[in-house]
mmCIF file of C-alpha atoms in Angstrom:
data_model
loop_
_atom_site.group_PDB
_atom_site.id
_atom_site.type_symbol
_atom_site.label_atom_id
_atom_site.label_comp_id
_atom_site.label_asym_id
_atom_site.label_seq_id
_atom_site.Cartn_x
_atom_site.Cartn_y
_atom_site.Cartn_z
ATOM 1 C CA MET S 765 121.061 117.152 104.282
ATOM 2 C CA LYS S 766 118.996 114.191 105.721
ATOM 3 C CA LEU S 767 116.027 112.306 103.871
ATOM 4 C CA TYR S 768 113.876 110.286 106.000
ATOM 5 C CA TYR S 769 112.312 107.626 103.876
ATOM 6 C CA SER S 770 110.421 104.350 103.898
ATOM 7 C CA ALA S 771 111.455 101.818 101.217
ATOM 8 C CA GLY S 772 109.274 101.871 98.346
ATOM 9 C CA ALA S 773 106.953 104.664 99.616
ATOM 10 C CA CYS S 774 106.450 108.173 98.091
ATOM 11 C CA SER S 775 109.898 109.110 99.591
ATOM 12 C CA LEU S 776 111.482 107.254 96.780
ATOM 13 C CA SER S 777 110.652 110.298 94.573
ATOM 14 C CA PRO S 778 112.980 112.820 96.521
ATOM 15 C CA HIS S 779 115.475 110.004 97.034
ATOM 16 C CA ILE S 780 115.689 109.778 93.093
ATOM 17 C CA VAL S 781 115.772 113.465 92.727
ATOM 18 C CA LEU S 782 118.823 113.774 95.166
ATOM 19 C CA GLU S 783 120.621 111.160 93.227
ATOM 20 C CA GLU S 784 119.795 112.984 90.009
ATOM 21 C CA ALA S 785 120.980 116.183 91.456
ATOM 22 C CA GLY S 786 124.281 114.829 92.678
ATOM 23 C CA LEU S 787 123.633 116.516 96.016
ATOM 24 C CA PRO S 788 125.265 115.386 99.298
ATOM 25 C CA TYR S 789 122.912 113.742 101.643
ATOM 26 C CA GLU S 790 122.300 110.966 104.358
ATOM 27 C CA ALA S 791 119.179 108.610 103.811
ATOM 28 C CA ILE S 792 117.643 107.495 106.918
ATOM 29 C CA SER S 793 115.177 104.702 107.207
ATOM 30 C CA ALA S 794 112.031 105.572 108.758
ATOM 31 C CA PRO S 795 109.494 102.788 108.299
ATOM 32 C CA THR S 796 105.891 104.097 108.070
ATOM 33 C CA LYS S 797 104.530 101.015 110.051
ATOM 34 C CA THR S 798 106.837 100.938 113.143
ATOM 35 C CA LYS S 799 107.842 104.630 113.207
ATOM 36 C CA VAL S 800 111.118 103.404 114.740
ATOM 37 C CA LEU S 801 114.465 104.833 113.147
ATOM 38 C CA PRO S 802 117.835 102.861 113.048
ATOM 39 C CA ASP S 803 119.005 104.185 116.283
ATOM 40 C CA GLY S 804 115.749 103.069 118.185
ATOM 41 C CA SER S 805 114.180 106.312 118.450
ATOM 42 C CA ASP S 806 110.567 107.481 117.618
ATOM 43 C CA TYR S 807 110.459 109.041 114.117
ATOM 44 C CA ARG S 808 107.582 111.082 115.554
ATOM 45 C CA LYS S 809 110.204 113.184 117.416
ATOM 46 C CA VAL S 810 111.559 114.288 114.119
ATOM 47 C CA ASN S 811 108.277 114.526 112.161
ATOM 48 C CA PRO S 812 105.083 114.529 114.339
ATOM 49 C CA LEU S 813 102.999 113.712 111.444
ATOM 50 C CA GLY S 814 105.007 110.360 111.270
ATOM 51 C CA TYR S 815 104.939 110.002 107.456
ATOM 52 C CA VAL S 816 107.653 110.201 104.778
ATOM 53 C CA PRO S 817 109.277 111.868 103.148
ATOM 54 C CA TYR S 818 110.992 114.539 105.484
ATOM 55 C CA LEU S 819 113.920 116.565 104.624
ATOM 56 C CA VAL S 820 116.111 118.078 107.223
ATOM 57 C CA LEU S 821 118.398 120.825 105.779
ATOM 58 C CA ASP S 822 121.977 121.696 106.903
ATOM 59 C CA ASP S 823 120.874 124.454 109.109
ATOM 60 C CA GLY S 824 118.296 122.040 110.957
ATOM 61 C CA THR S 825 115.223 123.262 109.113
ATOM 62 C CA GLY S 826 112.608 120.572 108.306
ATOM 63 C CA LEU S 827 110.733 120.372 105.017
ATOM 64 C CA ARG S 828 107.726 118.031 104.546
ATOM 65 C CA GLU S 829 105.468 117.122 101.493
ATOM 66 C CA GLY S 830 107.180 115.452 98.615
ATOM 67 C CA PRO S 831 106.228 118.070 96.012
ATOM 68 C CA ALA S 832 107.719 120.831 98.013
ATOM 69 C CA ILE S 833 110.857 118.817 98.778
ATOM 70 C CA VAL S 834 111.531 117.686 95.166
ATOM 71 C CA GLN S 835 111.330 121.416 94.018
ATOM 72 C CA TYR S 836 113.591 122.460 96.717
ATOM 73 C CA LEU S 837 116.185 120.047 95.650
ATOM 74 C CA ALA S 838 115.739 120.872 91.928
ATOM 75 C CA ASP S 839 116.517 124.362 92.746
ATOM 76 C CA GLN S 840 119.709 123.471 94.692
ATOM 77 C CA ALA S 841 121.081 122.081 91.175
ATOM 78 C CA PRO S 842 119.736 124.244 88.421
ATOM 79 C CA ALA S 843 122.015 123.043 85.923
ATOM 80 C CA LYS S 844 120.482 119.484 86.024
ATOM 81 C CA LYS S 845 117.293 120.842 84.669
ATOM 82 C CA LEU S 846 115.244 118.747 87.178
ATOM 83 C CA ALA S 847 112.659 121.782 87.305
ATOM 84 C CA PRO S 848 112.092 124.779 85.069
ATOM 85 C CA ALA S 849 113.042 128.237 86.436
ATOM 86 C CA ASN S 850 110.790 129.834 89.024
ATOM 87 C CA GLY S 851 108.299 132.365 87.865
ATOM 88 C CA THR S 852 108.341 130.708 84.237
ATOM 89 C CA PRO S 853 105.174 129.095 82.774
ATOM 90 C CA ALA S 854 106.815 125.902 82.672
ATOM 91 C CA ARG S 855 107.530 125.902 86.281
ATOM 92 C CA TYR S 856 103.618 126.094 86.679
ATOM 93 C CA GLN S 857 103.192 123.230 84.446
ATOM 94 C CA LEU S 858 105.526 121.344 86.571
ATOM 95 C CA GLN S 859 103.515 122.313 89.481
ATOM 96 C CA SER S 860 100.444 121.179 87.826
ATOM 97 C CA TRP S 861 101.824 117.676 87.149
ATOM 98 C CA LEU S 862 103.064 117.510 90.820
ATOM 99 C CA ASN S 863 99.689 118.481 92.120
ATOM 100 C CA PHE S 864 97.928 115.820 89.660
ATOM 101 C CA VAL S 865 100.191 112.943 90.834
ATOM 102 C CA ALA S 866 99.638 114.057 94.520
ATOM 103 C CA THR S 867 95.932 114.507 94.590
ATOM 104 C CA GLU S 868 94.532 112.240 91.598
ATOM 105 C CA VAL S 869 97.170 109.252 91.734
ATOM 106 C CA HIS S 870 98.986 109.027 94.794
ATOM 107 C CA LYS S 871 95.805 109.628 97.004
ATOM 108 C CA GLY S 872 93.902 107.283 94.678
ATOM 109 C CA PHE S 873 96.275 104.367 95.416
ATOM 110 C CA SER S 874 95.987 104.814 99.344
ATOM 111 C CA PRO S 875 92.760 102.946 99.802
ATOM 112 C CA LEU S 876 94.332 100.022 98.090
ATOM 113 C CA PHE S 877 96.837 99.567 100.590
ATOM 114 C CA ASN S 878 94.193 99.680 103.505
ATOM 115 C CA PRO S 879 93.214 96.056 104.553
ATOM 116 C CA ALA S 880 90.048 97.537 106.171
ATOM 117 C CA MET S 881 88.899 99.107 103.099
ATOM 118 C CA PRO S 882 85.705 97.223 101.578
ATOM 119 C CA ASP S 883 86.271 95.500 98.107
ATOM 120 C CA GLU S 884 83.701 97.751 96.473
ATOM 121 C CA ALA S 885 85.743 100.849 97.708
ATOM 122 C CA LYS S 886 88.750 99.368 96.328
ATOM 123 C CA ARG S 887 87.246 98.441 92.972
ATOM 124 C CA LEU S 888 86.263 102.055 92.643
ATOM 125 C CA SER S 889 89.578 103.491 93.474
ATOM 126 C CA LYS S 890 91.105 101.322 91.043
ATOM 127 C CA GLU S 891 88.835 102.437 88.390
ATOM 128 C CA ARG S 892 89.581 106.206 89.351
ATOM 129 C CA VAL S 893 93.385 105.645 89.347
ATOM 130 C CA LEU S 894 93.306 103.851 86.099
ATOM 131 C CA ASP S 895 91.254 106.506 84.568
ATOM 132 C CA ARG S 896 93.855 109.163 85.741
ATOM 133 C CA LEU S 897 96.846 107.035 84.404
ATOM 134 C CA THR S 898 95.114 106.570 80.985
ATOM 135 C CA TRP S 899 94.810 110.489 80.705
ATOM 136 C CA ALA S 900 98.664 110.530 81.710
ATOM 137 C CA ASP S 901 99.304 107.977 78.915
ATOM 138 C CA GLY S 902 97.655 110.116 76.415
ATOM 139 C CA GLU S 903 99.660 113.072 77.567
ATOM 140 C CA LEU S 904 102.921 111.045 77.190
ATOM 141 C CA ALA S 905 102.214 110.394 73.605
ATOM 142 C CA GLY S 906 105.435 111.474 71.491
ATOM 143 C CA LYS S 907 107.237 112.635 74.623
ATOM 144 C CA GLN S 908 110.338 111.220 76.271
ATOM 145 C CA TYR S 909 109.104 112.691 79.735
ATOM 146 C CA LEU S 910 106.088 114.424 81.201
ATOM 147 C CA MET S 911 107.453 117.821 80.317
ATOM 148 C CA GLY S 912 108.992 116.822 76.931
ATOM 149 C CA ASP S 913 112.704 116.025 76.448
ATOM 150 C CA ASP S 914 113.960 116.667 80.042
ATOM 151 C CA PHE S 915 113.620 114.460 82.981
ATOM 152 C CA THR S 916 112.039 116.553 85.696
ATOM 153 C CA VAL S 917 110.860 115.927 89.383
ATOM 154 C CA ALA S 918 107.495 115.149 88.233
ATOM 155 C CA ASP S 919 108.691 112.036 86.466
ATOM 156 C CA ALA S 920 110.353 110.840 89.811
ATOM 157 C CA TYR S 921 107.276 111.283 91.533
ATOM 158 C CA LEU S 922 104.830 109.721 89.024
ATOM 159 C CA PHE S 923 107.319 106.796 88.429
ATOM 160 C CA THR S 924 107.238 106.236 92.204
ATOM 161 C CA VAL S 925 103.515 105.952 92.624
ATOM 162 C CA THR S 926 102.984 103.825 89.333
ATOM 163 C CA ASN S 927 105.476 101.224 91.044
ATOM 164 C CA TRP S 928 102.457 100.519 93.443
ATOM 165 C CA ALA S 929 100.133 99.135 90.431
ATOM 166 C CA LYS S 930 101.622 95.682 90.466
ATOM 167 C CA PRO S 931 101.445 95.089 94.360
ATOM 168 C CA VAL S 932 97.652 96.274 94.561
ATOM 169 C CA GLY S 933 96.766 94.363 91.278
ATOM 170 C CA LEU S 934 96.147 97.251 89.161
ATOM 171 C CA ASP S 935 96.698 96.340 85.529
ATOM 172 C CA ILE S 936 98.381 99.173 83.533
ATOM 173 C CA SER S 937 99.726 96.915 80.886
ATOM 174 C CA GLY S 938 97.552 98.352 78.284
ATOM 175 C CA LEU S 939 98.836 101.951 78.718
ATOM 176 C CA LYS S 940 101.853 101.746 76.098
ATOM 177 C CA ASN S 941 102.873 105.132 76.384
ATOM 178 C CA LEU S 942 103.147 104.945 80.085
ATOM 179 C CA ILE S 943 104.927 101.595 79.956
ATOM 180 C CA ALA S 944 107.473 102.863 77.597
ATOM 181 C CA TRP S 945 108.100 105.771 79.838
ATOM 182 C CA ARG S 946 108.333 103.708 83.041
ATOM 183 C CA GLU S 947 111.066 101.795 81.195
ATOM 184 C CA ARG S 948 112.885 104.856 80.267
ATOM 185 C CA VAL S 949 112.855 106.314 83.993
ATOM 186 C CA ALA S 950 113.638 102.764 85.294
ATOM 187 C CA ALA S 951 116.927 102.572 83.257
ATOM 188 C CA ARG S 952 118.182 105.867 84.591
ATOM 189 C CA PRO S 953 121.487 105.306 86.498
ATOM 190 C CA ALA S 954 120.182 107.696 89.481
ATOM 191 C CA VAL S 955 116.786 105.789 89.696
ATOM 192 C CA GLN S 956 118.773 102.426 89.875
ATOM 193 C CA ARG S 957 120.951 103.831 92.600
ATOM 194 C CA ALA S 958 117.996 105.171 94.535
ATOM 195 C CA MET S 959 115.976 101.900 94.232
ATOM 196 C CA LYS S 960 119.049 99.725 95.030
ATOM 197 C CA ALA S 961 119.686 101.821 98.247
ATOM 198 C CA GLU S 962 116.164 101.033 99.206
ATOM 199 C CA GLY S 963 116.288 97.292 98.511
ATOM 200 C CA LEU S 964 113.828 97.576 95.743
ATOM 201 C CA ILE S 965 116.047 95.992 93.065
#
């Protein structure tokens, strides 16, 4: 498999999952700003949408969208318990978390990276993201991870997007459960490997 990623972007989530799952893969840098691959070619010839992550399977099939990619990867290594079994209520809980992170948190951060966005719009975006993360902080009370005792692909995704709080000036230091959870996730060897590979630590 080939994972196209941009350092520190949301593609860190499937990068972490690949390391957690122990699956063989090749990581290819596809910077979101330049769209130029290491061989000099245009990334948009691989993924016309031009964003990451993008996963190419061994048969050449392409998969886009992080929440779909991480579930596919989890299903390739069921013994690792990165996602509950398909068709179970727990799997739909996982999908609920992935959708929450994608639509309420990930997309909430997007305006904060846009230099053309007015300050008032950025202030409103920060308030909304903090509100959503405050809810997640409450959900983490008494839990090791989002789904309970097991680290799942939802943890990889939320960890990735909460990494963006510091660069955009969003203060999450008051969210004690979230901070403790982030420390647990950051200490995982697979997370360390993925972050080192992307030059983030």
